[in-house]
PDB file of C-alpha atoms in Angstrom:
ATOM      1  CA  UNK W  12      -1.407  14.975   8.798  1.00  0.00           C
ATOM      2  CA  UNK W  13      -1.802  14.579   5.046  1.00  0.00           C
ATOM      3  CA  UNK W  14      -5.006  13.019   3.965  1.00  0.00           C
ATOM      4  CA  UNK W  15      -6.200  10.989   0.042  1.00  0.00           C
ATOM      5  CA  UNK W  16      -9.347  11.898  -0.549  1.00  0.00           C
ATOM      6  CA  UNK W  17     -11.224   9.280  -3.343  1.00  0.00           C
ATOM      7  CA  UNK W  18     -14.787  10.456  -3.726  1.00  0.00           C
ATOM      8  CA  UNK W  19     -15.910   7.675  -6.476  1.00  0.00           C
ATOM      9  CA  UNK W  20     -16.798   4.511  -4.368  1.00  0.00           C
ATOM     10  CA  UNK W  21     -17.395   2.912  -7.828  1.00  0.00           C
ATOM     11  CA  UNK W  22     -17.036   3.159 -11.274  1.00  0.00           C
ATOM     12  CA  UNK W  23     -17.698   1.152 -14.180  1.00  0.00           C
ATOM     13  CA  UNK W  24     -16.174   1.536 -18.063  1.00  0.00           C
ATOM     14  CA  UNK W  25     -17.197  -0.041 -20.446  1.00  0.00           C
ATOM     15  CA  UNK W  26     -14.581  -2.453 -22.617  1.00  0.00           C
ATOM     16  CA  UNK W  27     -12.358   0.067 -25.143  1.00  0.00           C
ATOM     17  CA  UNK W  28     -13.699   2.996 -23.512  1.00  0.00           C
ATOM     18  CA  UNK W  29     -11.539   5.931 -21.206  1.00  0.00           C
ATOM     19  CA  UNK W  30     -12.175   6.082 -17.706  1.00  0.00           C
ATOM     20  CA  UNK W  31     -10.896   9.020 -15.154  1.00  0.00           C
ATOM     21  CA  UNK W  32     -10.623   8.281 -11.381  1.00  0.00           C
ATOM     22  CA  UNK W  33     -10.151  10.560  -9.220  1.00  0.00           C
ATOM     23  CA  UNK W  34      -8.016  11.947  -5.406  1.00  0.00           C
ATOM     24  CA  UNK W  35      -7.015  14.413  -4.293  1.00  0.00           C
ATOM     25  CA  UNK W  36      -4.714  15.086  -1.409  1.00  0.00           C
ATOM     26  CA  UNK W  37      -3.727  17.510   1.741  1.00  0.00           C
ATOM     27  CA  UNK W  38      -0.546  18.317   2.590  1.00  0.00           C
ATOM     28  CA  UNK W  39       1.773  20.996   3.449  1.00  0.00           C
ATOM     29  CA  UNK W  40       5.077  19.346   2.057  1.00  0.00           C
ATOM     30  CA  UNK W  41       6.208  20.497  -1.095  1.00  0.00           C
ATOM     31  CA  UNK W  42       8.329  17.146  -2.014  1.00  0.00           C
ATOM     32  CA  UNK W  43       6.701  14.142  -2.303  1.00  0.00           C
ATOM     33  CA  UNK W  44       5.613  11.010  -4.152  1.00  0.00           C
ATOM     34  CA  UNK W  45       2.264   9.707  -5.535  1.00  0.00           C
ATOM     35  CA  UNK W  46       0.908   6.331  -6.511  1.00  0.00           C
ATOM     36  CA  UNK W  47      -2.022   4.288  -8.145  1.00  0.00           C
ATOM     37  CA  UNK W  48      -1.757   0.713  -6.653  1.00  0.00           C
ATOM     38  CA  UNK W  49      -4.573  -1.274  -8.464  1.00  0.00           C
ATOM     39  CA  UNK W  50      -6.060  -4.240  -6.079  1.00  0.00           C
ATOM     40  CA  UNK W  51      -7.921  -7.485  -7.980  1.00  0.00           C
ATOM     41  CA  UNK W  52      -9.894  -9.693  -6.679  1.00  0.00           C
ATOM     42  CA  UNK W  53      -6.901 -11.584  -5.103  1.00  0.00           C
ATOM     43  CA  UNK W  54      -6.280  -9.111  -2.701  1.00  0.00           C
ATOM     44  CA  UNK W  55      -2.711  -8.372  -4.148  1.00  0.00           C
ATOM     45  CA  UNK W  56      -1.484  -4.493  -4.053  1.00  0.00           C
ATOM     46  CA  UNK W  57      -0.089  -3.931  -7.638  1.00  0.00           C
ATOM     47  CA  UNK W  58       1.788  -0.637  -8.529  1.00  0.00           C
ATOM     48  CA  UNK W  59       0.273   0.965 -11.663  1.00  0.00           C
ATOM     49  CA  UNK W  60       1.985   4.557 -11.960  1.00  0.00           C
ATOM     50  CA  UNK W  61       4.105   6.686 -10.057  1.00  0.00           C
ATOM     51  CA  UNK W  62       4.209  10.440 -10.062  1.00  0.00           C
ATOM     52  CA  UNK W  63       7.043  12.541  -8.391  1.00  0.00           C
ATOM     53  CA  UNK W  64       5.829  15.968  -7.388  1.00  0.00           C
ATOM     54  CA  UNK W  65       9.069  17.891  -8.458  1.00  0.00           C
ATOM     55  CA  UNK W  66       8.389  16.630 -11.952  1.00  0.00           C
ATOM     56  CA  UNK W  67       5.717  18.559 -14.172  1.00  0.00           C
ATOM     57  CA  UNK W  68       5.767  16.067 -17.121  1.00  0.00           C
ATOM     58  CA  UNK W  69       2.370  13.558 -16.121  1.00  0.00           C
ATOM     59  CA  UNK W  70       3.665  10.315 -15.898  1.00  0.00           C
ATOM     60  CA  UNK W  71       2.491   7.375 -18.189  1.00  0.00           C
ATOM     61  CA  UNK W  72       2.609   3.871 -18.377  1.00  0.00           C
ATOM     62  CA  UNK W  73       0.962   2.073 -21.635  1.00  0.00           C
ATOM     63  CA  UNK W  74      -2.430   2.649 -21.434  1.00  0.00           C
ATOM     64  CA  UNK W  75      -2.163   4.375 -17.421  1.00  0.00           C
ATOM     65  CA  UNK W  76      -1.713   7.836 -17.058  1.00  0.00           C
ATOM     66  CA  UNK W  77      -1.971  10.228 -14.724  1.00  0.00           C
ATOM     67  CA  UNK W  78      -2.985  14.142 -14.644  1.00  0.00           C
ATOM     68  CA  UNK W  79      -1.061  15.501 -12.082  1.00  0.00           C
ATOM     69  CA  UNK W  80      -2.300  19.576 -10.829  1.00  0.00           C
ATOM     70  CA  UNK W  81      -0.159  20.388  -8.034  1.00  0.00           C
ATOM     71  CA  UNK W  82      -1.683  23.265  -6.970  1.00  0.00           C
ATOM     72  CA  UNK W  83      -5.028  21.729  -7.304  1.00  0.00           C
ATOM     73  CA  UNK W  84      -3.506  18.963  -5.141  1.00  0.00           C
ATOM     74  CA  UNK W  85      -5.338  16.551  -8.059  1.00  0.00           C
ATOM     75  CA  UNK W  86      -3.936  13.297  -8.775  1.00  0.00           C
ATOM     76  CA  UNK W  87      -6.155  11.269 -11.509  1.00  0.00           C
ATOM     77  CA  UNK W  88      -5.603   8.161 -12.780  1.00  0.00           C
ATOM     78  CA  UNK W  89      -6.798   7.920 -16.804  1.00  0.00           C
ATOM     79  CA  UNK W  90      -7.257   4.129 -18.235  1.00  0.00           C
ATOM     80  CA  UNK W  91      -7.160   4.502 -21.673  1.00  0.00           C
ATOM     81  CA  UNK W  92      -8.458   1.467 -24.335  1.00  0.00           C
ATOM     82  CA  UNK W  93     -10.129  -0.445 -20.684  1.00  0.00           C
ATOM     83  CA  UNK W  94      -9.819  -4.306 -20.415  1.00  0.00           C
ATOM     84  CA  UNK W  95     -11.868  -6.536 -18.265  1.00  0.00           C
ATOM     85  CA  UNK W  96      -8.592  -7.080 -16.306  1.00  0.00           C
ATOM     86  CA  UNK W  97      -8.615  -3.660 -15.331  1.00  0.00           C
ATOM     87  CA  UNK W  98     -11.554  -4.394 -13.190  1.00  0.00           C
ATOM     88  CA  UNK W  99     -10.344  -4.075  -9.470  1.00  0.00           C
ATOM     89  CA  UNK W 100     -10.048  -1.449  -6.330  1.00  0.00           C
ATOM     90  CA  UNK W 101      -7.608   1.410  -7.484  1.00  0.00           C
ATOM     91  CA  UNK W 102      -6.369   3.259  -4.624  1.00  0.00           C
ATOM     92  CA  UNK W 103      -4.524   6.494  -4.623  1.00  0.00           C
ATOM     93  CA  UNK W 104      -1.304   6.832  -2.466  1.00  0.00           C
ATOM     94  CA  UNK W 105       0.628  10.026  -1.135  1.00  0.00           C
ATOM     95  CA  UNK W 106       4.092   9.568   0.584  1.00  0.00           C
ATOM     96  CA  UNK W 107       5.848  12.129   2.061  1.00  0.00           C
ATOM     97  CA  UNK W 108       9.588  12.599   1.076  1.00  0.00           C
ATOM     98  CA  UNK W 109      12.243  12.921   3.931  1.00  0.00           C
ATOM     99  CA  UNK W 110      15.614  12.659   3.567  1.00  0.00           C
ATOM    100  CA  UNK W 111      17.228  10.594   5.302  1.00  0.00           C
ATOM    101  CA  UNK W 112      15.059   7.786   6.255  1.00  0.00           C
ATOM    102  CA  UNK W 113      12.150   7.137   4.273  1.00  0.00           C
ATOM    103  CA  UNK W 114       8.010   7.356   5.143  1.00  0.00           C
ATOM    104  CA  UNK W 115       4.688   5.002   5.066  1.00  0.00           C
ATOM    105  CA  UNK W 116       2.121   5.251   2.279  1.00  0.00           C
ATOM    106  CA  UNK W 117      -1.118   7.486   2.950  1.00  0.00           C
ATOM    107  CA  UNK W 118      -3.815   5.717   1.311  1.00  0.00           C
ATOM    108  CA  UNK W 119      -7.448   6.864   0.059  1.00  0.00           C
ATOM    109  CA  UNK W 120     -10.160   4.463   0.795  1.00  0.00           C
ATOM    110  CA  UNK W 121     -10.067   3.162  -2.703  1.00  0.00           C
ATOM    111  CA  UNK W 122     -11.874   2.898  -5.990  1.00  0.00           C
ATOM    112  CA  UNK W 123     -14.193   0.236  -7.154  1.00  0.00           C
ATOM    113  CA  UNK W 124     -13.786  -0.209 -11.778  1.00  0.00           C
ATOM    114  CA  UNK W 125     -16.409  -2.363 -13.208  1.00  0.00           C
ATOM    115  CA  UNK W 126     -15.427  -3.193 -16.744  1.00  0.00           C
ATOM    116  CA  UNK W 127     -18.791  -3.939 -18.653  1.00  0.00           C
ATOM    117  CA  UNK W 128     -18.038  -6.383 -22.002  1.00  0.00           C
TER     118      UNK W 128
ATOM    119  CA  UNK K  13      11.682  -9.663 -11.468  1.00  0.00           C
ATOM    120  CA  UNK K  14      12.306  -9.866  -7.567  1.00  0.00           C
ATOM    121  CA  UNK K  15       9.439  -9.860  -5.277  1.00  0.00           C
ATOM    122  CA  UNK K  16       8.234  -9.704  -1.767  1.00  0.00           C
ATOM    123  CA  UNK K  17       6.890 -12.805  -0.629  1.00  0.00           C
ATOM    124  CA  UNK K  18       4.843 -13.941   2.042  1.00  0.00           C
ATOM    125  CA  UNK K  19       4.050 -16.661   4.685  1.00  0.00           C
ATOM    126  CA  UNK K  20       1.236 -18.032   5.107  1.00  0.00           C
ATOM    127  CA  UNK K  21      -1.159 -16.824   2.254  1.00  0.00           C
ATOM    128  CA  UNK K  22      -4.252 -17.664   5.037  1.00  0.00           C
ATOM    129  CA  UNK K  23      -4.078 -18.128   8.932  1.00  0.00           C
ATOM    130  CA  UNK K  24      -6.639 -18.995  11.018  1.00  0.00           C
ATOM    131  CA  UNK K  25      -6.338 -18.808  14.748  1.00  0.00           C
ATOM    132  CA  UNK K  26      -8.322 -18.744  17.801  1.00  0.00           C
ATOM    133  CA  UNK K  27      -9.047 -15.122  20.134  1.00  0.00           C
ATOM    134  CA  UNK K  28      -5.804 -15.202  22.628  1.00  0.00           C
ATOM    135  CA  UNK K  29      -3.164 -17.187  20.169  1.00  0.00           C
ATOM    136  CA  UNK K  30      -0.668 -15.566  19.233  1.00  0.00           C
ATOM    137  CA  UNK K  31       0.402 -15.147  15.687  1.00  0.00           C
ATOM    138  CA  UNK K  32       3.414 -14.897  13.871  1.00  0.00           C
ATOM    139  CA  UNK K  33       3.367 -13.581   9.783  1.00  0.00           C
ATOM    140  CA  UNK K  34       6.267 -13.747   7.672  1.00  0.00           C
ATOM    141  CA  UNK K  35       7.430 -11.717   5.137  1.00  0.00           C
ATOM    142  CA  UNK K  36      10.904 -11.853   2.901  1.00  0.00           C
ATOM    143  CA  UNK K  37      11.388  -8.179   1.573  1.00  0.00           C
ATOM    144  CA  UNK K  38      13.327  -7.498  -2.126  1.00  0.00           C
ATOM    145  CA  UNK K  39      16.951  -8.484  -1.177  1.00  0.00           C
ATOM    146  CA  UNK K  40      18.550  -5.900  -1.612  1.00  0.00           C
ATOM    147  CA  UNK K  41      16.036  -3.548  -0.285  1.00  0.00           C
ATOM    148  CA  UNK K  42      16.453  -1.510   3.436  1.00  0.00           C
ATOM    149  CA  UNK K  43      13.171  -0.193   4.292  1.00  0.00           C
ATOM    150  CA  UNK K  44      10.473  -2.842   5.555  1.00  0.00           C
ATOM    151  CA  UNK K  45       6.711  -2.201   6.251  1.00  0.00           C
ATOM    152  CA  UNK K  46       3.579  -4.142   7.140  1.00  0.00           C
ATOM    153  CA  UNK K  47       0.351  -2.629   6.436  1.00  0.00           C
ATOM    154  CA  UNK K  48      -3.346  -4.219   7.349  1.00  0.00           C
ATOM    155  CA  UNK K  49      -6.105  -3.565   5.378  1.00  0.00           C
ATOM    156  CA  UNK K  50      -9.550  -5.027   7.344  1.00  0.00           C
ATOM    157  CA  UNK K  51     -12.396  -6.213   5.130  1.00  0.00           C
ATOM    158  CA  UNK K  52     -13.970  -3.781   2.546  1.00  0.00           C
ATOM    159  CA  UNK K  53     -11.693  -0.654   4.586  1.00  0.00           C
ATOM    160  CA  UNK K  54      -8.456   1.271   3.239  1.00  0.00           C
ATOM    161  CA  UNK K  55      -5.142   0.258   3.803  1.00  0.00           C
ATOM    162  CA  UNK K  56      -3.418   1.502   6.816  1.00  0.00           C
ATOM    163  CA  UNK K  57       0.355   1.481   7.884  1.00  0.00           C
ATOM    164  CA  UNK K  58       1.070  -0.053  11.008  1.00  0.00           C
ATOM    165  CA  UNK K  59       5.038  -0.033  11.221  1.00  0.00           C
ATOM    166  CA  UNK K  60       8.492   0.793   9.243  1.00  0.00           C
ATOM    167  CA  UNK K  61      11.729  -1.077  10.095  1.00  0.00           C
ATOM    168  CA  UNK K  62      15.093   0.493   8.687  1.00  0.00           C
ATOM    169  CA  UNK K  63      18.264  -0.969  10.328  1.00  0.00           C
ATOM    170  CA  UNK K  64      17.105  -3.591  12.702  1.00  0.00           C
ATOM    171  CA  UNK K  65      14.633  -0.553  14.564  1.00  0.00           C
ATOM    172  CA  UNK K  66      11.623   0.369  14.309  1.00  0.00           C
ATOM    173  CA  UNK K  67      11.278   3.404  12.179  1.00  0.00           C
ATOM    174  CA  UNK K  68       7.674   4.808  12.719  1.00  0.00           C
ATOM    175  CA  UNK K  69       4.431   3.514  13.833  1.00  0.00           C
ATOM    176  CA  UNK K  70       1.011   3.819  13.945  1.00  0.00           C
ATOM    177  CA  UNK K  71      -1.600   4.085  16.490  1.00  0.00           C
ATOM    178  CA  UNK K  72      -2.821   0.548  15.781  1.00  0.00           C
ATOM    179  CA  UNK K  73       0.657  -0.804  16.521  1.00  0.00           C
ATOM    180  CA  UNK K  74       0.447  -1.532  20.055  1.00  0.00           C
ATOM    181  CA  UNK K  75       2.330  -3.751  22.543  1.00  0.00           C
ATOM    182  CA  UNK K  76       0.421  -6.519  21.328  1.00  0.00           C
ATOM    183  CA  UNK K  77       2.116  -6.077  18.103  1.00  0.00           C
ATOM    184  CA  UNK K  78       5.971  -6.265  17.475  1.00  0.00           C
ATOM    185  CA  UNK K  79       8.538  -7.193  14.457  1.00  0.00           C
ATOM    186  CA  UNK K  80      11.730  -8.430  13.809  1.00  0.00           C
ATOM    187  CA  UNK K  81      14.389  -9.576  11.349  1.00  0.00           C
ATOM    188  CA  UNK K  82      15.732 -12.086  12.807  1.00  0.00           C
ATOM    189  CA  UNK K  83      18.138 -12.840  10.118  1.00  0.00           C
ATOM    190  CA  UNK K  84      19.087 -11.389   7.117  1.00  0.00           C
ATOM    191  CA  UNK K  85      16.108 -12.410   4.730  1.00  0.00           C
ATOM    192  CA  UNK K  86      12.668 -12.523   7.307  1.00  0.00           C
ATOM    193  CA  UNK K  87      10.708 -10.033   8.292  1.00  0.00           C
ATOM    194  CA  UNK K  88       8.050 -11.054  10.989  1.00  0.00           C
ATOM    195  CA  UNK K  89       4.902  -9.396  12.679  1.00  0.00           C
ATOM    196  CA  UNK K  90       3.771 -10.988  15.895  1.00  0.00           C
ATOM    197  CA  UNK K  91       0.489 -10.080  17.438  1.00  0.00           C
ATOM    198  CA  UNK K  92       0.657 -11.649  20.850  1.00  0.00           C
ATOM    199  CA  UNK K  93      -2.735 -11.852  22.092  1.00  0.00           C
ATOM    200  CA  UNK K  94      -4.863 -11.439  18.748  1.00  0.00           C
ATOM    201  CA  UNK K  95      -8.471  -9.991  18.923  1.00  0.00           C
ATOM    202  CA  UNK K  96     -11.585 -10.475  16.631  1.00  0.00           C
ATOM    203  CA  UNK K  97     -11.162  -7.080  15.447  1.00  0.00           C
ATOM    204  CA  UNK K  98      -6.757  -8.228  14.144  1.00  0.00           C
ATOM    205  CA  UNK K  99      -9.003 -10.286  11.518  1.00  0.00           C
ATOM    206  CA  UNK K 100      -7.125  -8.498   8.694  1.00  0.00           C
ATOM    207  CA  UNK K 101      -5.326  -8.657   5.389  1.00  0.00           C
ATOM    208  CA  UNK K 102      -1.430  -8.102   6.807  1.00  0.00           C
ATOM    209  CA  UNK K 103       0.822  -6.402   3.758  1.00  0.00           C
ATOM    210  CA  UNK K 104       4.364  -6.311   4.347  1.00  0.00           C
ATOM    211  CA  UNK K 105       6.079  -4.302   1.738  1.00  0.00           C
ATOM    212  CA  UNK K 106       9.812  -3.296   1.247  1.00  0.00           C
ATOM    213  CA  UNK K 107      11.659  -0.399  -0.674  1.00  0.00           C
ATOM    214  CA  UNK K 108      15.143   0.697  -1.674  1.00  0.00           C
ATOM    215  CA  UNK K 109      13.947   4.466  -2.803  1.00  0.00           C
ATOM    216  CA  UNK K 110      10.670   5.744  -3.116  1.00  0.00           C
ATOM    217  CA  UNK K 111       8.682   2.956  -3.914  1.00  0.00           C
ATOM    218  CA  UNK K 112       7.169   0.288  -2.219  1.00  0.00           C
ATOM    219  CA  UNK K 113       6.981  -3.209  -3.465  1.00  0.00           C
ATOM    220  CA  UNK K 114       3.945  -5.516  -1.545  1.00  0.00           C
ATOM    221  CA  UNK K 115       3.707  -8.972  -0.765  1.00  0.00           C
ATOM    222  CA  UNK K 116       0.261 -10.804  -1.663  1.00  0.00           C
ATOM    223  CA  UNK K 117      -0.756 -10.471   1.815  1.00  0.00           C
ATOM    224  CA  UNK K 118      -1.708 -12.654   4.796  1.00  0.00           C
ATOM    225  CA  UNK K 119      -5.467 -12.944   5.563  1.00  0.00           C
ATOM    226  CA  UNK K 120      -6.148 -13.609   8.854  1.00  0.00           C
ATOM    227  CA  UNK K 121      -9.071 -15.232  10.650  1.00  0.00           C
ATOM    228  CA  UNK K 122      -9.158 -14.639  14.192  1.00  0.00           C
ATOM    229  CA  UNK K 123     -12.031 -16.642  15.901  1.00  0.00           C
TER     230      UNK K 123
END
């Protein structure tokens, strides 16, 4: 069964700064899909970045990107320019890719980011 | 932007009741999922729906637990006997490819 492993419990950044968090993952599929769903205060699950395995280009969204080592089976999540609404649980995501049908999320137990002002 | 929505934001009920939460997925979406995520814990799939069936599901969905679409917009989960330990936030989430959209979750107090 494939497995996210997030080893920070918690993190804190301060405001401007970078911060890295990190997973990694087990599996023995070589097609699949990874997320970063970021979780405030409200409880919400919000999708911050998406990374396709087949693709080697890290993907990027504003100031989220990701470094993606497959064969590291590394999947970190890089906040650049940090805002105190970036402070929430970030959890890591691995889903499987199966043609046809589709599969359920695979989720590590999640990241606590304290932004300090 | 469309979005997954669902009903109610906050449910309490009493050991033994039976619940029912309510999800409408992305419209034009055909996978379905509800997800529970206890207090402080990671989130953890309980069960897909593709075509009116049950896709996959977990070891937490037992025969207390069951869903259904009964027309073409809801999406319900229906614990039937609910325990302290069902005390839970309840995602539902819904996809058309590869990723999954959430709702902003039921919490649910089971006394």
């Amino acid at each position: 069964a494939q497995t996210v492993t997030q080893s920070q419990p918690e993190m804190s950044v301060q405001e401007a700064e970078t911060v890295t968090l990190s997973c990694t993952y087990d599996t023995s599929e070589s097609d699949y899909y990874l997320f970063w769903y970021k979780q405030p205060p409200s409880r919400q699950m919000i999708l911050v970045i998406r990374q396709e395995a087949y693709k080697q280009q890290n993907a990027t969204e504003n100031r989220f990107s990701v470094n993606f080592q497959k064969a590291a089976k590394s999947f970190s999540l890089k906040i650049s320019d940090s805002q105190l609404g970036d402070a929430a649980m970030y959890f890591c995501a691995y889903k499987a890719l199966r043609r046809p049908g589709n599969t359920p999320l695979v989720f590590g137990k999640g990241t606590r980011l304290s932004v300090i002002a | 932007e469309p979005e997954v929505t669902q009903t109610p934001s906050h449910q309490v009920t009493q050991m033994g009741q039976e619940v029912i939460l309510r999800c409408v997925p992305i419209s034009n979406h055909l996978y379905f999922y509800w997800y529970r995520q206890i207090l402080g814990q990671k989130v953890e799939f309980l069960v897909s729906f593709y075509n009116n069936e049950i896709s996959e599901k977990s070891e937490i969905f037992d025969d207390q637990f069951s869903v259904e679409r009964p027309d073409g917009s809801n999406f319900t989960l229906k614990i039937r006997s609910t325990k302290l330990e069902d005390s839970a936030m309840y995602f539902c989430a819904s996809t058309g490819e590869e990723t999954q959209y959430f709702g902003p979750g039921t919490r649910l107090l089971v006394l």
